[in-house]
XYZ file of C-alpha atoms in Angstrom:
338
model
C 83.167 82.992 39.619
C 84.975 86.232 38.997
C 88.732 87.057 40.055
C 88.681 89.076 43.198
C 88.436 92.747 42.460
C 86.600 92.250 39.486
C 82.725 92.454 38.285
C 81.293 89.401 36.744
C 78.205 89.482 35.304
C 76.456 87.300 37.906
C 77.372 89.702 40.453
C 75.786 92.923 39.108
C 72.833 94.503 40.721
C 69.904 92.606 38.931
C 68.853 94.653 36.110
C 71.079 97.708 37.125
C 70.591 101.209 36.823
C 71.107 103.680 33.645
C 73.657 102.758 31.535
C 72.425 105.139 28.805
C 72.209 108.866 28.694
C 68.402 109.336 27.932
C 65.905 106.580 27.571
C 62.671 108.845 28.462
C 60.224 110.943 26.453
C 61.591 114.656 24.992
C 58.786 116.063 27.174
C 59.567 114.073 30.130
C 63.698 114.806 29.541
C 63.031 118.603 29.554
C 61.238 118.564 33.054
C 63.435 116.038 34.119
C 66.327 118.305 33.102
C 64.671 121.794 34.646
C 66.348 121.606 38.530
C 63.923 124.463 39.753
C 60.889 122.517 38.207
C 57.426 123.316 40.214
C 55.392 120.563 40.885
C 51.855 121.428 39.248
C 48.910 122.505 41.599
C 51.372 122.903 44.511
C 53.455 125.945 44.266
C 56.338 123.692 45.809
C 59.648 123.667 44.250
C 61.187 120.058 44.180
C 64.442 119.871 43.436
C 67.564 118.000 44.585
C 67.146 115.063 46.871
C 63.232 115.393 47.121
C 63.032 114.535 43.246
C 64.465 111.146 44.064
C 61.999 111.020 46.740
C 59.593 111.279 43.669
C 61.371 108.308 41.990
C 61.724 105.961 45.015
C 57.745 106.550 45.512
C 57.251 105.722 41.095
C 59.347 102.699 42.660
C 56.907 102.183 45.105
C 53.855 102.311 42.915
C 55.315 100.080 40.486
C 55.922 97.150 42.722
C 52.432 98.161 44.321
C 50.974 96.869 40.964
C 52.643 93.650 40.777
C 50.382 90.617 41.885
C 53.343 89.782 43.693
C 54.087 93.253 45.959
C 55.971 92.950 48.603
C 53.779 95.654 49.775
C 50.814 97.743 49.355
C 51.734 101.536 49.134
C 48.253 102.809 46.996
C 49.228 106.319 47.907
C 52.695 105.941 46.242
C 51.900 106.872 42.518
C 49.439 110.013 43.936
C 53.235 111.123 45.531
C 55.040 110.376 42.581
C 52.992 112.712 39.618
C 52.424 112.037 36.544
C 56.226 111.519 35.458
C 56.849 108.952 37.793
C 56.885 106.452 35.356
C 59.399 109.156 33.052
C 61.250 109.055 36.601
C 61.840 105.544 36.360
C 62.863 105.562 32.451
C 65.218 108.422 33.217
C 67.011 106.424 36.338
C 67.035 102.916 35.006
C 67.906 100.581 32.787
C 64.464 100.204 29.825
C 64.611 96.915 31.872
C 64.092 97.757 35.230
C 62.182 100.650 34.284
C 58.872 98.182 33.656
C 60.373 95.393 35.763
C 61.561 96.899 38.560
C 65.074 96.651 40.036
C 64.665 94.394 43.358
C 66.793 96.590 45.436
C 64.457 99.561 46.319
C 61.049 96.933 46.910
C 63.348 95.192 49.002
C 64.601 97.715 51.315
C 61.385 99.487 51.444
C 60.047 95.619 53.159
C 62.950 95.035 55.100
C 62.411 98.246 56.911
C 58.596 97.843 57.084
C 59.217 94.274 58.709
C 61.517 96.380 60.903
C 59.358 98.512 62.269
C 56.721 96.028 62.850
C 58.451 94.093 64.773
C 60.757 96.673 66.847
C 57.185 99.177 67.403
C 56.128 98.487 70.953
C 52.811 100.600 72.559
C 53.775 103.836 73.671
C 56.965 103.940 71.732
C 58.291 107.484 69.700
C 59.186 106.647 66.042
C 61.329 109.059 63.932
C 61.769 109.028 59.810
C 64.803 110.803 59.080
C 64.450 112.402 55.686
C 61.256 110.803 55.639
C 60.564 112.573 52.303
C 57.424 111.069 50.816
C 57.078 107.748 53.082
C 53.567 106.566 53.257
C 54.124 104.335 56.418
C 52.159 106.309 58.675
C 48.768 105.429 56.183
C 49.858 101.787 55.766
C 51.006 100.001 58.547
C 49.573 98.973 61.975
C 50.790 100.434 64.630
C 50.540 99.627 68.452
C 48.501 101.925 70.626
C 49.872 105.067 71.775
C 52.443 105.215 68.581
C 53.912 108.382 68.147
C 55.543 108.799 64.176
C 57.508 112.177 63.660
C 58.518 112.764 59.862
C 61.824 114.768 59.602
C 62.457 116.695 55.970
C 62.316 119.900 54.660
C 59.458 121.920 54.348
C 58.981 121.540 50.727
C 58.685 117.953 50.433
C 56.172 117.524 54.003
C 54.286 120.595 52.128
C 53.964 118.914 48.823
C 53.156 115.085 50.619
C 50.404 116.837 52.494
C 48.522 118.681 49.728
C 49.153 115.559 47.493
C 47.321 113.065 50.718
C 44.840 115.531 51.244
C 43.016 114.754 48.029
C 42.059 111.073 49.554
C 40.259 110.569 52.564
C 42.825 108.380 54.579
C 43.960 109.470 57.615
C 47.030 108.660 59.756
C 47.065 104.910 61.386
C 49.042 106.736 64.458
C 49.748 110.419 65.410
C 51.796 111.813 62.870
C 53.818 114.851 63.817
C 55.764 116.812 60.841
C 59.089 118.281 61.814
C 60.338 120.516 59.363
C 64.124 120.587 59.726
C 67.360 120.818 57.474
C 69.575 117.630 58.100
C 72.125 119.302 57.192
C 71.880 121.952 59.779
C 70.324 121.950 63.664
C 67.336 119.116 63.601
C 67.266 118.177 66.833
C 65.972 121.227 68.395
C 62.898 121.448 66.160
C 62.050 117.364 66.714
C 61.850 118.470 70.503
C 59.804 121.731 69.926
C 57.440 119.007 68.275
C 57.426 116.977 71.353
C 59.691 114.207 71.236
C 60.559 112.949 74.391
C 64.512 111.993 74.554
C 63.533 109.847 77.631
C 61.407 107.549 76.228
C 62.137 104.383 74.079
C 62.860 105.661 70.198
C 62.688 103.300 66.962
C 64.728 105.266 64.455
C 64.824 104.716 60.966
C 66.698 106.188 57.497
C 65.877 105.079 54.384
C 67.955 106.392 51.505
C 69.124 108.886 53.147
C 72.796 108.727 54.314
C 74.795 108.158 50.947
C 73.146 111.747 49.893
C 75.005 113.237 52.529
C 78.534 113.987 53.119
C 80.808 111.257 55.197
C 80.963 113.941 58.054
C 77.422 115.181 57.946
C 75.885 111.340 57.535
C 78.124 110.305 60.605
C 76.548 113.534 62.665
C 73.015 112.492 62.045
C 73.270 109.010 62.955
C 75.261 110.303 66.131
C 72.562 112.995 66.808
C 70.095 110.028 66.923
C 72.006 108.231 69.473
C 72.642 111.692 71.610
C 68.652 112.004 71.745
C 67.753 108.418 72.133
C 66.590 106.229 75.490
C 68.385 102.833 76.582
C 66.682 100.287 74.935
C 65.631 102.202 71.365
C 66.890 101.524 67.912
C 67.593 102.198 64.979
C 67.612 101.001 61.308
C 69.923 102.732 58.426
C 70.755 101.771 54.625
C 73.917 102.461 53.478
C 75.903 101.497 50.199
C 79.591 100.225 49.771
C 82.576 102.403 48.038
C 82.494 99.965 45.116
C 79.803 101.771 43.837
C 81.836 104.675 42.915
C 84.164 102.728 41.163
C 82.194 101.013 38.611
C 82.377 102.337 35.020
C 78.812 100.865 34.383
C 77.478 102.827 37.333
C 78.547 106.122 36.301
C 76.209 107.384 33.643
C 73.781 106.340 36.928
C 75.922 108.791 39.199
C 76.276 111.134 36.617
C 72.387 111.782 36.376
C 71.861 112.260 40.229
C 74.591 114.586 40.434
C 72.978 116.957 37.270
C 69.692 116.239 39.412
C 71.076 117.767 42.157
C 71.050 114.968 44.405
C 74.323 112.958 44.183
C 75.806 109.947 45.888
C 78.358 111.199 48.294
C 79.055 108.786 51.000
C 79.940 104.755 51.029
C 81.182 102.903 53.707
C 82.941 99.019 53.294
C 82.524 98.986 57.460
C 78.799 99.884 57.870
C 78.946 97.869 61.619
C 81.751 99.712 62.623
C 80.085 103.054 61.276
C 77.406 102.501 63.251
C 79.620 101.465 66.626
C 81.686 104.567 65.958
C 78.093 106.635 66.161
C 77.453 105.551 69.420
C 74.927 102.915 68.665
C 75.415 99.543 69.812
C 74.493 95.513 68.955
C 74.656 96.210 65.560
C 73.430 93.716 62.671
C 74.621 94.024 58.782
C 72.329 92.401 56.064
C 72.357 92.882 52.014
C 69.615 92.244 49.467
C 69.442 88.879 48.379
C 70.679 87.266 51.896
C 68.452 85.802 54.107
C 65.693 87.967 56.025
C 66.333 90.323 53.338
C 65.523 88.248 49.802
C 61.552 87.713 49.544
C 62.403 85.674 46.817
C 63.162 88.774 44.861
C 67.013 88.528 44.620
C 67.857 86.193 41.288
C 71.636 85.025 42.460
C 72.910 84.408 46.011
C 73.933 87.537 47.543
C 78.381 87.813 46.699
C 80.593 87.084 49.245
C 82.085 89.167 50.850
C 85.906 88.947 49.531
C 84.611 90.730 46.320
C 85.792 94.014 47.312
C 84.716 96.387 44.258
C 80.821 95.219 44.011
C 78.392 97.588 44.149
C 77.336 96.478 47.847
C 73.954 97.411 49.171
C 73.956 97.492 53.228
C 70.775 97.060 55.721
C 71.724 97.843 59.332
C 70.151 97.548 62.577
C 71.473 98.746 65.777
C 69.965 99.597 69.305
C 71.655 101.466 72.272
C 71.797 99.571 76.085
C 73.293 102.902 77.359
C 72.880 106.199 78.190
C 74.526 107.712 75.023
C 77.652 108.093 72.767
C 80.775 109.246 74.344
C 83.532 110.653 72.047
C 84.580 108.109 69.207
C 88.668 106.773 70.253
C 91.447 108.502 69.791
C 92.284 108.471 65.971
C 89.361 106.952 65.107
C 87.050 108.154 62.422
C 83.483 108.574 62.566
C 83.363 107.104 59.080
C 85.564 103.756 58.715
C 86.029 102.658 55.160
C 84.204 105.764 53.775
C 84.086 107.168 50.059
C 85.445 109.854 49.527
């Protein structure tokens, strides 16, 4: 076992991300590269953070393929274009590129089993950032489900033309709100109807560590202003360790030249949460139980390692009427990089 505030090898994230500066095709590198790049047959710029939305749903294809999916996401490599597997090469490791790095299949079930078992009849769900989720296509939802996707216009643009060209349709009324997290959202999600009265089942996946510590802490507060005793909510959020790690710069490094960099890490993710007005809150990481699938290959690290590159899945729900103002002194992000 490693000394405390130290990485041993049995501790890294299995198969890891980049450690080397290029690993994709010259072709594939100079798109990759290009941060105003136009998505062909679209005429939608996607840049930034809705190019990783491009590589989460390559992430999403890939473990679609494996006779062994945690889930079936067929629309995923439509969303992802033709250099979603370049996507991958550029991000990862050459061995999690055509393995696949367990964290991102995991999350993306642990928040499906989420909402499938927090989605009652009648009940408003929001995506925050929803970029290019599929969820609305592939899961079952209760009668009466309301789903309203939160992003910028670019990326609900581009996910519609790209759906269009199959004949699915939405498994529950699917409202697009097209809103700047960064700015005023709420106003627009209740322009498209959402009802602040009624039971909510919120949910942000890779999402909050793009933002800044103050901005990520005013959108899961925002989501607690608008929400009804008795909803909930479901975030992912990543430790500070990970922006300590040597091996996990180069990683760093290429979101931030993407446009799209890791900002914000929290070693308190329950009090985060508590802090942001939301209530009973529940911590989990990939490879502990209820959140393994037999995926993870060591027993998730304990938590007295304190410079790991920690992985958080949180619930939370709200029995009141709302957040008041966090105590005196206290910040809205506990244990927060930077």
């Amino acid at each position: 076992m490693p000394r405390p505030g130290r990485l041993g090898r049995r501790w890294c994230w299995p198969h890891g991300y980049a450690r080397t500066e290029s690993c994709s095709p010259a072709r594939a590198m100079e798109r990759l590269s290009d941060m105003s790049v136009e998505v062909a047959g679209t005429g939608v710029d996607l840049s930034g953070v809705a190019r990783t939305a491009r590589w989460t749903a390559a992430a999403r294809a890939r473990e679609t393929a494996r006779p062994d999916r945690l889930f079936d996401d067929r629309f995923a490599a439509l969303l992802a274009g033709d250099d979603g597997p370049a996507l991958l090469r550029h991000f990862h490791t050459e061995r999690a590129a055509s393995d696949g790095n367990p964290v991102l299949p995991i999350r993306t079930r642990w928040f499906d089993d989420f909402l499938r078992g927090g989605v009652t009849e009648g009940c408003q769900v929001v995506g925050l950032g929803a970029g290019l989720d599929t969820r609305a296509y592939r899961l079952d939802w209760p009668p009466g489900t309301v789903l309203f996707e939160v992003d910028q216009a670019g990326v609900l643009t581009y996910k519609r033309d790209r759906l269009s060209r199959v004949a699915d349709v939405p498994r529950c009324e699917c409202r697009t709100v097209a809103a700047d997290l960064t700015g005023e959202w709420g106003p627009a999600l209740l322009d498209a109807g959402f009802d602040p009265a009624a039971r909510t089942v919120w949910f942000a996946e890779g999402l909050l560590f793009y933002l800044p510590a103050p901005l990520a802490a005013a959108v899961v507060r925002q989501a607690a202003r608008l929400s009804a005793p008795g909803s909930r909510i479901a975030v992912d959020l990543i430790g500070t360790g990970i922006f300590r790690l040597r091996y996990m710069r180069p990683f760093l490094d290429k979101l931030a030249r993407a446009g799209s960099p890791w900002q914000f890490g929290t070693d308190a993710p329950a009090e985060f949460l508590r802090r942001n007005g939301w209530e009973a809150v529940e911590v989990t990481e990939p490879g502990a139980a209820g959140a393994n699938y037999g995926r993870w290959p060591q027993r998730a690290a304990p938590a007295v390692f304190p410079n790991l590159p920690r992985s958080y899945l949180v619930t939370a729900g709200l029995t009141t009427d709302g957040p008041g103002p966090p105590p005196d002194g206290a910040s809205a992000t506990p244990g927060a990089h930077p």
